[in-house]
Coordinates of C-alpha atoms in Angstrom, one line a residue:
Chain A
X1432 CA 98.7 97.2 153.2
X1433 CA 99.0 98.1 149.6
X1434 CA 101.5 97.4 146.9
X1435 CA 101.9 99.2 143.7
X1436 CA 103.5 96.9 140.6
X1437 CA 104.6 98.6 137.3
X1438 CA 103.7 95.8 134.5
X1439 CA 103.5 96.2 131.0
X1440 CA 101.5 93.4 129.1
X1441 CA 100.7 93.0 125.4
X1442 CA 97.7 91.1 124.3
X1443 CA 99.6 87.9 123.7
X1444 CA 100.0 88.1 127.7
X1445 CA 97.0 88.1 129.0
X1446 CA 97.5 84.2 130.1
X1447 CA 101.0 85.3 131.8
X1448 CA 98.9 88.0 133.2
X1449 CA 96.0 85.7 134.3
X1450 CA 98.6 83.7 136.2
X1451 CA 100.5 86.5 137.9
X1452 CA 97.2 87.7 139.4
X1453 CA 96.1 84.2 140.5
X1454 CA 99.4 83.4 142.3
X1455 CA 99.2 87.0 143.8
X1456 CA 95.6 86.4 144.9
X1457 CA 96.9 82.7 146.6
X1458 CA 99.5 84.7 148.3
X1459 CA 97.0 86.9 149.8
X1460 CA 97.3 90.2 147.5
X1461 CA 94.2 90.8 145.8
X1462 CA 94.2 93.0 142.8
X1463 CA 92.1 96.6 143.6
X1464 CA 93.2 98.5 140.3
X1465 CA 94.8 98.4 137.4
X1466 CA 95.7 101.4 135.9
X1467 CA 97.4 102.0 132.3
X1468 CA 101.2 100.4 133.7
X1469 CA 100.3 100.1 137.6
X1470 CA 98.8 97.0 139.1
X1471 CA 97.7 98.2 142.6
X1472 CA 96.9 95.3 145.5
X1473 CA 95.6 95.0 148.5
X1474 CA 96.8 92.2 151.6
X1475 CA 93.6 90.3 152.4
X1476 CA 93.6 87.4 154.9
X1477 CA 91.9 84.9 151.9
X1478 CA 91.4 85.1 148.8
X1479 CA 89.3 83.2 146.8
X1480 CA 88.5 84.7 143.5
X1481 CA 89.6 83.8 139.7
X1482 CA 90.6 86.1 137.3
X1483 CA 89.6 86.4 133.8
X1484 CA 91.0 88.5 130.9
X1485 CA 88.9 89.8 128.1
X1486 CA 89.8 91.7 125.2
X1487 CA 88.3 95.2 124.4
X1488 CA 87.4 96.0 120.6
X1489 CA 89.1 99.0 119.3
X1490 CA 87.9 101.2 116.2
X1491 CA 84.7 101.7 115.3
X1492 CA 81.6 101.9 117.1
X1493 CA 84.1 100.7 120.6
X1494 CA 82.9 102.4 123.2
X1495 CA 79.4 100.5 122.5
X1496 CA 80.8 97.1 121.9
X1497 CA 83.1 97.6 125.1
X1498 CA 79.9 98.5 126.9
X1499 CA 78.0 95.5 125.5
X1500 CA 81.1 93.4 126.7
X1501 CA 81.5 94.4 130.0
X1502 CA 77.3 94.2 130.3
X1503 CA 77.5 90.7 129.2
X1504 CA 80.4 89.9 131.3
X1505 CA 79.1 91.7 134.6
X1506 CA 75.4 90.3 133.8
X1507 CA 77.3 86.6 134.3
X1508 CA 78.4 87.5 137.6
X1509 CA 82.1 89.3 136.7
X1510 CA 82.9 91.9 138.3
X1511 CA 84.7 94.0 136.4
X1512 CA 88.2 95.2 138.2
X1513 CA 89.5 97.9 135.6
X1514 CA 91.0 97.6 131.8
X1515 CA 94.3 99.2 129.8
X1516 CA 95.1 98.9 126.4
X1517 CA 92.4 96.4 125.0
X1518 CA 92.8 94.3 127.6
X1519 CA 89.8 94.0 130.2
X1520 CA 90.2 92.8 133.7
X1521 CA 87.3 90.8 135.6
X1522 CA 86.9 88.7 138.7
X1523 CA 84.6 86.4 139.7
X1524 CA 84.0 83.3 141.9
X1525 CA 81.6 81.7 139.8
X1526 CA 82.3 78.5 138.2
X1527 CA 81.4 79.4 134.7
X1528 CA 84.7 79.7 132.5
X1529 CA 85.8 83.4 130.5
X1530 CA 86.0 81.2 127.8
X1531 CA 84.7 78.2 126.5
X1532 CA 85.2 78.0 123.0
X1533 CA 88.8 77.9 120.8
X1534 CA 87.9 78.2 117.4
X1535 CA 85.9 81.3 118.2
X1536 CA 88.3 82.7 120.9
X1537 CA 91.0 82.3 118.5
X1538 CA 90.0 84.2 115.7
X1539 CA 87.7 86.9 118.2
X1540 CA 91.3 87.4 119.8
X1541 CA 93.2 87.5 116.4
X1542 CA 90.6 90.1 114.7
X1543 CA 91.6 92.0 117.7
X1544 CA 95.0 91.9 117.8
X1545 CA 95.2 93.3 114.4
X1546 CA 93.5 95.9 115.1
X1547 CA 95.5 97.3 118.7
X1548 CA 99.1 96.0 116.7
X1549 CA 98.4 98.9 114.0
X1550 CA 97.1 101.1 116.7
X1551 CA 100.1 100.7 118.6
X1552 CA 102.4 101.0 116.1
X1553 CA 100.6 104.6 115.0
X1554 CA 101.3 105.7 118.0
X1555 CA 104.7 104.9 118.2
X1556 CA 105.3 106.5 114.4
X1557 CA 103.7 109.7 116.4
X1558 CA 106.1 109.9 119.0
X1559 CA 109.3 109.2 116.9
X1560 CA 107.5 112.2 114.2
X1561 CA 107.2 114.8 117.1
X1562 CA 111.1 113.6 118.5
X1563 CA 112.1 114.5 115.2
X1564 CA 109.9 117.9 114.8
X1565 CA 110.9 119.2 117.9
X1566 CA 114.9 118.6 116.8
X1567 CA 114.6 120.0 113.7
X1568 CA 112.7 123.3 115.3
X1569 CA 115.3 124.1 117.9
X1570 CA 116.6 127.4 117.6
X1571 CA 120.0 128.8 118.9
X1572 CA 118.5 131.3 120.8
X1573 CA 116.6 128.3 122.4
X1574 CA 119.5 126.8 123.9
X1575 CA 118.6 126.9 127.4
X1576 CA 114.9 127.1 127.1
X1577 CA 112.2 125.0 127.9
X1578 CA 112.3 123.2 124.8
X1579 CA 114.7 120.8 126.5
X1580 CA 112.2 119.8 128.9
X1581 CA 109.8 118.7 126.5
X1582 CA 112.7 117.4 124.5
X1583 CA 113.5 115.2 127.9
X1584 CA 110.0 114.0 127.9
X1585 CA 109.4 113.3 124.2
X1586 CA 113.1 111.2 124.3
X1587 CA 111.9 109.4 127.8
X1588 CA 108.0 108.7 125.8
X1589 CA 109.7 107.3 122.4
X1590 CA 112.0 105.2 124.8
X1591 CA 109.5 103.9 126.4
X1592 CA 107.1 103.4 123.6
X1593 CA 109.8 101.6 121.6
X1594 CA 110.6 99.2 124.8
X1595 CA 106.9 98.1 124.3
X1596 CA 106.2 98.0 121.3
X1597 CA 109.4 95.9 120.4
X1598 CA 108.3 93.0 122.6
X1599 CA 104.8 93.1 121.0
X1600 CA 106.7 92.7 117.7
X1601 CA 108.8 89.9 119.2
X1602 CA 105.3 88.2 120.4
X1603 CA 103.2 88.7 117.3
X1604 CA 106.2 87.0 115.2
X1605 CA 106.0 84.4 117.5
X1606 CA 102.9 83.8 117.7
X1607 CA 102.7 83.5 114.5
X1608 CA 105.5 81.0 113.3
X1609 CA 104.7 79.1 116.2
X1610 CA 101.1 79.9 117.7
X1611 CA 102.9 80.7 120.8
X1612 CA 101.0 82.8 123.8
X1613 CA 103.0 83.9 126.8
X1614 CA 102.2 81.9 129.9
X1615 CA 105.6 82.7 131.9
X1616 CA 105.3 85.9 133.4
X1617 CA 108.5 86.4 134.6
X1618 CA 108.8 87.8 131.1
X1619 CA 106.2 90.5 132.6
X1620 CA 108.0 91.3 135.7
X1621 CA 111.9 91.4 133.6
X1622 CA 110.0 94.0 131.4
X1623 CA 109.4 96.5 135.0
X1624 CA 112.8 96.2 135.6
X1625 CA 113.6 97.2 131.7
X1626 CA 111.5 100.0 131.7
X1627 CA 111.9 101.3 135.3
X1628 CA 115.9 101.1 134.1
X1629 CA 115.1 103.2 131.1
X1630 CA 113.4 105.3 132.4
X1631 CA 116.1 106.4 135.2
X1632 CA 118.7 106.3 133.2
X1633 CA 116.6 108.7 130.7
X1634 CA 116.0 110.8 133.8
X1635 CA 119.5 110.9 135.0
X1636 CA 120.9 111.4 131.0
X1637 CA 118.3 114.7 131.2
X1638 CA 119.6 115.9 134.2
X1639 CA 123.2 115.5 133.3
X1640 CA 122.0 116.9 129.9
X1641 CA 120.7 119.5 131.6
X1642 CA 123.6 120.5 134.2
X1643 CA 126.7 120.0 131.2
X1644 CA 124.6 122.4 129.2
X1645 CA 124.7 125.1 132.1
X1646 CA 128.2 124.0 133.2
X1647 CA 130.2 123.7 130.0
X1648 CA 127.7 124.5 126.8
X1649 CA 126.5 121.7 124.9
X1650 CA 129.2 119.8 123.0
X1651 CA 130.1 118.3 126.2
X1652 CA 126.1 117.1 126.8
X1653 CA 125.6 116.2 123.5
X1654 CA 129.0 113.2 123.9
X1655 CA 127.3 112.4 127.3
X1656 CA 123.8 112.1 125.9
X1657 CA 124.9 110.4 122.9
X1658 CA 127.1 107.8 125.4
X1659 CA 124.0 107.7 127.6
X1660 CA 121.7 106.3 124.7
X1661 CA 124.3 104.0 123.7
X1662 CA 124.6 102.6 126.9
X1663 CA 121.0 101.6 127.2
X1664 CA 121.2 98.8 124.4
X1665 CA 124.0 96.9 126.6
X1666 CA 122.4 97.7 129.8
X1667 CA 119.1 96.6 128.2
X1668 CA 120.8 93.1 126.9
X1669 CA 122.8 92.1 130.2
X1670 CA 119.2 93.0 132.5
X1671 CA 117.7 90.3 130.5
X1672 CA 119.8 87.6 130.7
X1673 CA 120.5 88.4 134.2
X1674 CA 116.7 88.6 134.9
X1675 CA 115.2 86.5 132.7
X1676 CA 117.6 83.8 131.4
X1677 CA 116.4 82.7 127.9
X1678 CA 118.7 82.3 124.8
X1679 CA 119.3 84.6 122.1
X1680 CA 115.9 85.8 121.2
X1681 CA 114.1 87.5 118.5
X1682 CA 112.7 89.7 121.2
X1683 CA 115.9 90.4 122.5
X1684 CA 117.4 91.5 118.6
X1685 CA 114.6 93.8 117.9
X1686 CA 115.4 95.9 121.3
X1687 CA 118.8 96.4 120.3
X1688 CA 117.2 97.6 116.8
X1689 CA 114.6 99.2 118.1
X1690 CA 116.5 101.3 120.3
X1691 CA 119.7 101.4 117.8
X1692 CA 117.2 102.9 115.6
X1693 CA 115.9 105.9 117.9
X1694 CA 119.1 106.6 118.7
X1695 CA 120.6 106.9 115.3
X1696 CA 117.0 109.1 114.4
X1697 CA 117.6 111.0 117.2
X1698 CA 121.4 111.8 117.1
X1699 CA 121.2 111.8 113.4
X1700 CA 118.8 115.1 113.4
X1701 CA 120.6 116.5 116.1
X1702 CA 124.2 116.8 113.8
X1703 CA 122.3 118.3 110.9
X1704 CA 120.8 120.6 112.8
X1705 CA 119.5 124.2 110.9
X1706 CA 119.1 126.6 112.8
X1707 CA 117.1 130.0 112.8
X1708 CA 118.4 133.2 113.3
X1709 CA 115.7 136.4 113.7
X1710 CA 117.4 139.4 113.5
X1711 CA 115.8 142.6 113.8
X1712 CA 118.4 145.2 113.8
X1713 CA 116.3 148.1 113.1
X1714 CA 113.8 146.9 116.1
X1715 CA 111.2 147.2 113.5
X1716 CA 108.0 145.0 113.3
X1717 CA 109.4 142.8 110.6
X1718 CA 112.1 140.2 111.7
X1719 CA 114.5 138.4 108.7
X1720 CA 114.9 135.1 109.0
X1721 CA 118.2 133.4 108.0
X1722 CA 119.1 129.8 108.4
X1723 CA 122.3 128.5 109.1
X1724 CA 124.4 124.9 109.5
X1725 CA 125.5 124.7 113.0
X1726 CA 126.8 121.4 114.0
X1727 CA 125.4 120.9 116.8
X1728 CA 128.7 119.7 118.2
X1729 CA 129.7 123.0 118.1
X1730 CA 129.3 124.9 121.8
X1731 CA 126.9 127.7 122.4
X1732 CA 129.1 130.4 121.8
X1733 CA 131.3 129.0 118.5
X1734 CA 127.8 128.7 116.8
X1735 CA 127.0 132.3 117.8
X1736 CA 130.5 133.5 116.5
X1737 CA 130.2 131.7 113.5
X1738 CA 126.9 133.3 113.0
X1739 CA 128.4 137.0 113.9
X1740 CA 131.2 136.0 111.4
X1741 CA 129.1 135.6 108.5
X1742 CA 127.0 138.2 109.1
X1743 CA 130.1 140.9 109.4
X1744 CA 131.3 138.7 106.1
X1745 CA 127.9 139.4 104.5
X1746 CA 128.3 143.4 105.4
X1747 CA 131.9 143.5 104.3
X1748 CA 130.6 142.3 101.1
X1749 CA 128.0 144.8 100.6
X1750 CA 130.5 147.6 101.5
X1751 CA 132.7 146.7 98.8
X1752 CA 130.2 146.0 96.0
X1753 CA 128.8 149.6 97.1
X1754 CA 132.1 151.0 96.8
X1755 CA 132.6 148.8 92.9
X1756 CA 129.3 150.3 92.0
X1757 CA 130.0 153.7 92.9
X1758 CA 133.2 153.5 91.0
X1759 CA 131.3 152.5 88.0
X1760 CA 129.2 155.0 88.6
X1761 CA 131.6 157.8 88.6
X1762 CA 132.9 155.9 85.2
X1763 CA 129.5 155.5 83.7
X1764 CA 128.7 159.3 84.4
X1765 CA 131.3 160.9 83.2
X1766 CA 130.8 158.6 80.2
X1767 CA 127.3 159.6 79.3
X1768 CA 127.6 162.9 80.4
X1769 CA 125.5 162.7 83.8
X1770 CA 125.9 164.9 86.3
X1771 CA 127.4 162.4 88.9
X1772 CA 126.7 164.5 92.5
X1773 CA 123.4 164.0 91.8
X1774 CA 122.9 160.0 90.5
X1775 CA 125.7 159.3 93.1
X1776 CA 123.7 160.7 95.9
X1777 CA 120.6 158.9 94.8
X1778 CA 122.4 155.5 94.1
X1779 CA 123.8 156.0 98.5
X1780 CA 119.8 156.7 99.5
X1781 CA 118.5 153.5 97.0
X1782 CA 121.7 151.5 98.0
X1783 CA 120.2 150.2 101.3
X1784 CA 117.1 149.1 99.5
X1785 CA 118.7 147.2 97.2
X1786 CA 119.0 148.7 94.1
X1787 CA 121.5 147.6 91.9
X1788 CA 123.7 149.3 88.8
X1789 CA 124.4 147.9 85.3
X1790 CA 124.6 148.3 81.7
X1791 CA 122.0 147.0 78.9
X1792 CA 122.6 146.7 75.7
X1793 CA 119.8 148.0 73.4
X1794 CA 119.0 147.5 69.6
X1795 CA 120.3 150.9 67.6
X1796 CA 116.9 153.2 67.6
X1797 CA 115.1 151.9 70.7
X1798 CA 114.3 154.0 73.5
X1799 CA 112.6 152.9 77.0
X1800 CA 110.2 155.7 78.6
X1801 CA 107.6 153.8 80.0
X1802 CA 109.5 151.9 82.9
X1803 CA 106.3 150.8 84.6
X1804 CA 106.8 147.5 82.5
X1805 CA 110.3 146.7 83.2
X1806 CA 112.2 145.7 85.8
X1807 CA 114.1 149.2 86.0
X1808 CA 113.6 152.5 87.3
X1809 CA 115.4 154.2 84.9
X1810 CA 117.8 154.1 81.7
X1811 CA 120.2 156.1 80.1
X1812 CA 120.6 155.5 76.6
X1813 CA 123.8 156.3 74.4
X1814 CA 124.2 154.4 71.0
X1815 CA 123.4 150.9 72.0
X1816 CA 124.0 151.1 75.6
X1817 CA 121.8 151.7 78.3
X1818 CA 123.1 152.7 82.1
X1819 CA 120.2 151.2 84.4
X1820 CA 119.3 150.9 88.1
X1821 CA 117.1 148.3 88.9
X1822 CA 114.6 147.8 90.7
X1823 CA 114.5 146.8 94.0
X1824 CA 112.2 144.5 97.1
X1825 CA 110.7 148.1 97.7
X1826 CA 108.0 149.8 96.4
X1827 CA 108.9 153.2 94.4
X1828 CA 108.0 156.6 95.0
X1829 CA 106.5 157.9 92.4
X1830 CA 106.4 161.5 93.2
X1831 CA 110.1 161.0 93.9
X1832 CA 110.9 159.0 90.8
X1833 CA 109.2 161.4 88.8
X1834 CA 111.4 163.9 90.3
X1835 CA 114.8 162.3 89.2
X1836 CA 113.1 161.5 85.8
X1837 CA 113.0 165.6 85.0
X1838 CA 116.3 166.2 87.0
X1839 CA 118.3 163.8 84.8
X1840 CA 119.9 165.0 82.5
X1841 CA 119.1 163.5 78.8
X1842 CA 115.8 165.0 79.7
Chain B
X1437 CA 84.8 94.4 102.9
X1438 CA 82.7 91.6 102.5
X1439 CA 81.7 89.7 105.5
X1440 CA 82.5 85.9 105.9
X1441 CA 79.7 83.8 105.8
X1442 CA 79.4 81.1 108.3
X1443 CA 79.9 77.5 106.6
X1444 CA 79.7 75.5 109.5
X1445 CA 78.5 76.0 113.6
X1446 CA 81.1 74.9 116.0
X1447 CA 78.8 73.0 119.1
X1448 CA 78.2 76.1 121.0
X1449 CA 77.3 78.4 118.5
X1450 CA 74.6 75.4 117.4
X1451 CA 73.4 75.4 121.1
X1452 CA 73.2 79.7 120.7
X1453 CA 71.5 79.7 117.9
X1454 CA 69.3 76.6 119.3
X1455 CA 68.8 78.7 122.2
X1456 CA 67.2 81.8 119.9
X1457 CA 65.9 79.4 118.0
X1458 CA 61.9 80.1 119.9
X1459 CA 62.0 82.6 121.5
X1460 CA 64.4 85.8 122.1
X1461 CA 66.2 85.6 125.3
X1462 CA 69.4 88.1 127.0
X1463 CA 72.6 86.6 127.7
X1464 CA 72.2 84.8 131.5
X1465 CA 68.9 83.0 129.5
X1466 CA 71.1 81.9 127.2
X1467 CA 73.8 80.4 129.4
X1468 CA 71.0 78.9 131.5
X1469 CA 69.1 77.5 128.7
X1470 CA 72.6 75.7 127.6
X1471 CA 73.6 74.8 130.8
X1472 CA 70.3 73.2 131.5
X1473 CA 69.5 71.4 128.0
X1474 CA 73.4 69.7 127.7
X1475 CA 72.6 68.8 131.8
X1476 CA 75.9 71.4 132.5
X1477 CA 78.1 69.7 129.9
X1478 CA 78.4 72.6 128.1
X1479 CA 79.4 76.0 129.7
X1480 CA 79.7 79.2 127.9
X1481 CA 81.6 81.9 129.3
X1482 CA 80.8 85.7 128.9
X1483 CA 84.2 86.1 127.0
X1484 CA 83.1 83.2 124.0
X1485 CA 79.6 84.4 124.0
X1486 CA 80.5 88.1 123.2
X1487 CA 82.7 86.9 120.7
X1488 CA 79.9 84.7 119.0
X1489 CA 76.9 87.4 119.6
X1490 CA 79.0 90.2 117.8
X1491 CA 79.7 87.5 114.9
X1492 CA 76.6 86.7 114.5
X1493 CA 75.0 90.2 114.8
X1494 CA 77.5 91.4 111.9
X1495 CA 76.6 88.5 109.7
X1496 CA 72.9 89.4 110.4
X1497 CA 72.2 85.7 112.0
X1498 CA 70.8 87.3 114.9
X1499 CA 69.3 90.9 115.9
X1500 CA 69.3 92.6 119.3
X1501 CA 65.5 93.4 120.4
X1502 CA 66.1 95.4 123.4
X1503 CA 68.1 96.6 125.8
X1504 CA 67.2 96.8 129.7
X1505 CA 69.6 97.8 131.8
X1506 CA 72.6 95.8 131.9
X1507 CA 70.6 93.1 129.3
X1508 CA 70.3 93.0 125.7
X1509 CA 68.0 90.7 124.2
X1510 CA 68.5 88.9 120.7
X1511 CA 66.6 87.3 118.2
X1512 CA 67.4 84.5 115.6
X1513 CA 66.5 86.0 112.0
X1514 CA 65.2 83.9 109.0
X1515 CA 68.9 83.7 107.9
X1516 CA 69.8 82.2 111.6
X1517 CA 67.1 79.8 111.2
X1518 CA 68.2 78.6 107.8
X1519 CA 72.0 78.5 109.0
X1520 CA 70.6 76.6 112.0
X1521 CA 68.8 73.9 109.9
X1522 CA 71.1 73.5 107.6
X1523 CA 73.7 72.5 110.4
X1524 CA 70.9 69.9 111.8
X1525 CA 70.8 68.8 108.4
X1526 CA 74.6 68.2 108.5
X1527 CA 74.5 66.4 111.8
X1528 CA 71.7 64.2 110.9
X1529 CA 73.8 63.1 107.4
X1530 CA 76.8 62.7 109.7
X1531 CA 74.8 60.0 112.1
X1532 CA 72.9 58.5 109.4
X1533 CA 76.3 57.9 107.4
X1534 CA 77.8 56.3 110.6
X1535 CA 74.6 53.5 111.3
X1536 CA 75.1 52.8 107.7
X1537 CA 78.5 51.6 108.8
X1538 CA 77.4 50.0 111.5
X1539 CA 78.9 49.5 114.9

C-alpha cells in the first residue's frame, strides 16, 4: 500500500522533516520517494531505519559538490532516498550520526541558506514579472483565447510560489532574532492543507473565470476573480488557526501581505489595461497599430464599441478637415490665380496620403525651386506669401511631381 | 571575496587534520581512523565531514589526490600542517597554564 503526501519544507525544516519521516517510519510507512512537493511511502511490516537531512550547495561548481556530497554520504553507509530544493534526503541504519559537529553545521547550513533564500526569492520576482507581462500584453481580440489558460497557470504558480516563499521569510526572520529551527511539523502538514486550498480555490476561480467570460463577458469575471483573490487571505488566516493553533504570528502577517500584494499587482495591471488594436482595413501586408484605454471593467463588446466609436470619430474628423482644406483651397486659388480643377483634384488623390495645405510666409525676394530640401512639395509664391502642400509619410513620385511642377501655373 | 582564514580548530576538525596529518586517506579512513584513535568517543557524520572537507579544500588546508569511484582521497598541505601545529601548540599552552595552577 502506498501513500502520496503533498509537503512543502524550507531549509529551516529539515529537523520538522526529520521527525515527520521517523514517526512515519515507527508507524510502518517507509519513505520510497520524494519528489519536488510529494512525499511518496510505502506500508512495511517494520521499520527500522533513521533518517538524515543534508543540505545541497547551490551556485557554482553544484552539481560537483552535490556529487562529492552524496559520495561521501553513500560511501558512510547512507543510502541516499531522493532530494528537492537543497535539501537531500538519506537513510541509513548505521549508528554513525548526519552530523556531529555545531559550530561547523551551523555556519555550513547558514552559507547555504543564503544562498537558496536569494534563489528563491529570484524565482519568485520571475513569476510575479511574467504575471505582470502577460497582463499588460493582452489584447482585445484575445479575449477568449488561450492566453487565459496560461494566465490561470501563471496566477495558480505566483500563488503558490508566494505561499512558500512567505513562510521561508517568516522562518529566516526567526531564525534569526531568535536562532529558532522548526522541529514541530504540524507546521508542515497545515502548509498542505494551505496550498492544496489555494490551489482549488485558484482552480475553481479559473473555471468560473472561464465560464462568466463565455456566459456574460468579462466585467462580471473580473468582480468574481477579484472576490475570489480576496477571499483567499481570510480563508488562508482561519485554516491556520483552525489547523495549526499558534498566536498571531509573523508568519501569519506576511501571508496576508504576501498575497495582499499579488493581488493588488495583479488587479492593479488588470484596470489599466492598454490594449492593441491591428487594423488592416485595406487587407494589405502592413497592419497599424493603435493603443487604446479600456478598463477592463468594461465588457467585451463596450470596449469594442468604444473602439468603433473613436475610430468613426477619427474619420469624421478627417472628412471635415478635407472639406476646411478644400475650402481654403478654392480661396487660396482663386487668390493666386491657380487654376483650382486641377490643384483640387490633386489635393483629393494626395489627401489619403496625408498631405496637408497651408500658407508660409516668405521674406520679400525669396523664391523656393529646389524642394528636394524642404519639407514641401511645392510653393506658390505671391508677395510674401507662399501657398504649400506638404509633404507627406509617402514617398513622392517624381515623374508625377515633375508633371504638376510644369502644369502649375506660375510656371 | 577573500576567504576567512581559520583562527582556531574545533576538536574534530583537529582530529581531520590529525587524521591527514601522515598519510592521505578517503572519507570511511578518516571516520575509522577517528573512531578508532578517540576509542569511539568521537563520531563524525558524513553531513559535518562534507562541511569541514569543502572548508578546508577552499582555504587550501587540504587537497583532493584522487578520485576512485565513489572515494576521493585528500591530503594535508604545508599550510594544513602549520594550521595543525599551531593548534597543538595552543593545546599544549592551554594544559601547561592549568598544572601551573595546580589541581
Amino acid at each position: 500500500m502506498k501513500k502520496r503526501v503533498l509537503m512543502i519544507t524550507n531549509l529551516l525544516e529539515t529537523e520538522a522533516l526529520k521527525k515527520y519521516l521517523d514517526d512515519q517510519a515507527e508507524k510502518g510507512w517507509e519513505l520510497m520517494h520524494i519528489g519536488k512537493y510529494i512525499l511518496t511511502f510505502e506500508k512495511k511490516e517494520k521499520v527500522h531505519v533513521q533518517y538524515a537531512i543534508g543540505i545541497f550547495s547551490c551556485g557554482k561548481g553544484t552539481m560537483e559538490s552535490n556529487n562529492k556530497y552524496l559520495q561521501l554520504a553513500q560511501s558512510l553507509d547512507y543510502e541516499f532516498v531522493g532530494d528537492r530544493r537543497g535539501i537531500v534526503v538519506f537513510k541509513s541504519s548505521t549508528d554513525l550520526p548526519f552530523y556531529s559537529d555545531e559550530m561547523v553545521d551551523k555556519e555550513y547550513f547558514e552559507k547555504q541558506m543564503h544562498k537558496n533564500f536569494f534563489h528563491q526569492l529570484g524565482l519568485l520576482l520571475l513569476f510575479l514579472f511574467m504575471n505582470y507581462s502577460i497582463l499588460c500584453d493582452l489584447r482585445i481580440d484575445h479575449f477568449f483565447s488561450n492566453a487565459h489558460v496560461l494566465l490561470g497557470i501563471c496566477l495558480t504558480i505566483c500563488l503558490y510560489e508566494a505561499v512558500v516563499f512567505e513562510y521561508g521569510i517568516g522562518s529566516y526572520i526567526k531564525y534569526y532574532r531568535k536562532g529558532i529551527k522548526k522541529t514541530d511539523y504540524k507546521r508542515l502538514e497545515a502548509r498542505s492543507w494551505i496550498v492544496w486550498m489555494s490551489m482549488f480555490v485558484s482552480f475553481v476561480t479559473f473555471i468560473i473565470f472561464v465560464l462568466c467570460d463565455i456566459k456574460y463577458q468579462n466585467s462580471v469575471s473580473f468582480s468574481i476573480i477579484l472576490i475570489c483573490w480576496i477571499a483567499l487571505i481570510p480563508l488562508s488566516m482561519i485554516l491556520y488557526r483552525y489547523r495549526y493553533r499558534f498566536e498571531k504570528s509573523i508568519e501569519m502577517i506576511f501571508s496576508v501581505i504576501m498575497i495582499f500584494v499579488s493581488s493588488i499587482m495583479i488587479t492593479s495591471s488588470m484596470m489599466n489595461q492598454p490594449i492593441k488594436v491591428y487594423r488592416n482595413p485595406n487587407n494589405s501586408e502592413k497592419y497599424t497599430i493603435d493603443t487604446y484605454d479600456i478598463p477592463y471593467s468594461l465588457c467585451h463588446d463596450e470596449a469594442c464599441q468604444l473602439i468603433e466609436n473613436d475610430i468613426e470619430e477619427s474619420i469624421f474628423m478627417k472628412k471635415q478637415r478635407v472639406e476646411e482644406e478644400l475650402n481654403g483651397i478654392q480661396y487660396i486659388c482663386e487668390y493666386y490665380e491657380i487654376k483650382y480643377d486641377f490643384i483640387n483634384k490633386w489635393i483629393m488623390n494626395r489627401i489619403k496620403q496625408h498631405y496637408g495645405l497651408g500658407l508660409y510666409e516668405v521674406e520679400k525676394g525669396e523664391y523656393y525651386y529646389d524642394f528636394s530640401n524642404t519639407d514641401y512639395d511645392m510653393f506658390v509664391q505671391k508677395n510674401n506669401q507662399a501657398f504649400y502642400l506638404f509633404r507627406g509619410n509617402e514617398p513622392i513620385d517624381e515623374e508625377e511631381f515633375l508633371k504638376i511642377r510644369e502644369e502649375l501655373p506660375w510656371k | 571575496m577573500p576567504k576567512n582564514q581559520l583562527e582556531t580548530l574545533t576538536e574534530q576538525m583537529f582530529y581531520v587534520l590529525m587524521a591527514l596529518k601522515d598519510s592521505e586517506k578517503n572519507g570511511v579512513e578518516i571516520v575509522e581512523f577517528i573512531r578508532f584513535i578517540t576509542q569511539e568517543r568521537i563520531l563524525i557524520g558524513p553531513g559535518t565531514l562534507y562541511a569541514m572537507l569543502s572548508k578546508f579544500e577552499n582555504e587550501d588546508i587540504i587537497t583532493e589526490t584522487k578520485v576512485e569511484g565513489r572515494k576521493r582521497w585528500y591530503k594535508i598541505s604545508d599550510a594544513g600542517i602549520e594550521l595543525l601545529q599551531k593548534e597543538m601548540m595552543r593545546l599544549k599552552t592551554m594544559i601547561r597554564d592549568y598544572e601551573k595552577v595546580g589541581d
